Coordinates of C-alpha atoms in Angstrom, one line a residue:
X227 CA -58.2 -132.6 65.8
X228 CA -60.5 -131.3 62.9
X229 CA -60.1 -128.0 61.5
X230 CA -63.5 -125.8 61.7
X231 CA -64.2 -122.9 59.7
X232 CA -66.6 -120.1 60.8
X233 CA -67.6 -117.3 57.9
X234 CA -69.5 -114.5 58.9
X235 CA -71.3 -112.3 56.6
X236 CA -69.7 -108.8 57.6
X237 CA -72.8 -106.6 56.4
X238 CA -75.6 -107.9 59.4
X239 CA -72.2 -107.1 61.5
X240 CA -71.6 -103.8 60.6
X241 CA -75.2 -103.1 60.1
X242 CA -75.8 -103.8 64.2
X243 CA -72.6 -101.7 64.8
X244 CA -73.8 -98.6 63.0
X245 CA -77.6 -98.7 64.6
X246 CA -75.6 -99.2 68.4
X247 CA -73.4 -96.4 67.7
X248 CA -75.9 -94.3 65.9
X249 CA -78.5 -95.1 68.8
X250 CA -75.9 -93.8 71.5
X251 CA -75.3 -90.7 69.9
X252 CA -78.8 -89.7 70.6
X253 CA -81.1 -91.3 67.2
X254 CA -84.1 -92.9 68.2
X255 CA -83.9 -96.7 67.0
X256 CA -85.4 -95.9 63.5
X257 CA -83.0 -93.9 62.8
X258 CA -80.6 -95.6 63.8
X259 CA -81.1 -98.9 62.0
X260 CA -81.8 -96.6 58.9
X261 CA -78.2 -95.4 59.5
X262 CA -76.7 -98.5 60.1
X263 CA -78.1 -99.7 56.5
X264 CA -76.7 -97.2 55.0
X265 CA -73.1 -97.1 56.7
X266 CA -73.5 -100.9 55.4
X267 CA -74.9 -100.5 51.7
X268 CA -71.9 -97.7 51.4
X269 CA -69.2 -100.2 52.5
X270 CA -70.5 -103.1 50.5
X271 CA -70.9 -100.9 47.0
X272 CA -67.1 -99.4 48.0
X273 CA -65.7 -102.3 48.2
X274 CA -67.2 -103.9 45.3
X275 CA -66.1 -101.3 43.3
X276 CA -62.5 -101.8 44.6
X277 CA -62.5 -105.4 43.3
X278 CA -64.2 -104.8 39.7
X279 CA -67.1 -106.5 40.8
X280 CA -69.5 -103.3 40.0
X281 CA -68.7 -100.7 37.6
X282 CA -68.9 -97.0 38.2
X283 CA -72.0 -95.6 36.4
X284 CA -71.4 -94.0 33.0
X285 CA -71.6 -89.7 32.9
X286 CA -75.1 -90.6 30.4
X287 CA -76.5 -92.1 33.7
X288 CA -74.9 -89.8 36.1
X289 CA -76.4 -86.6 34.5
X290 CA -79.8 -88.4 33.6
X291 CA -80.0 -88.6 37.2
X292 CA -78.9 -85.0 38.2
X293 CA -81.7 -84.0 36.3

């Protein structure tokens, strides 16, 4: 018997999860899918930082934006 592999990107997952849950505490489906993007964008820039795959911003950046 052959061995199968599934991968699943997690973002689209986690994306859907966030608009459903957002959606059934009371945001209107904009919202919500707006939400869910963000929960999703937030997880995936977390984690990349976590594995040195993106680098936090240096404080030149960080108060050029403040501003």
């Amino acid at each position: 018997m052959t061995e199968r592999n599934i991968l699943i990107n997690r973002a689209p997952v986690l994306t859907l999860w966030a608009t459903i849950l957002a959606e059934r505490l009371g945001f209107d489906k904009d919202e919500a899918l707006s939400l869910g993007k963000a929960v999703a964008g937030l997880n995936a820039q977390s984690k990349g930082r976590r594995l040195g795959i993106f680098k936090p911003a240096p404080q030149e950046v960080k108060k050029a934006r403040a501003r």
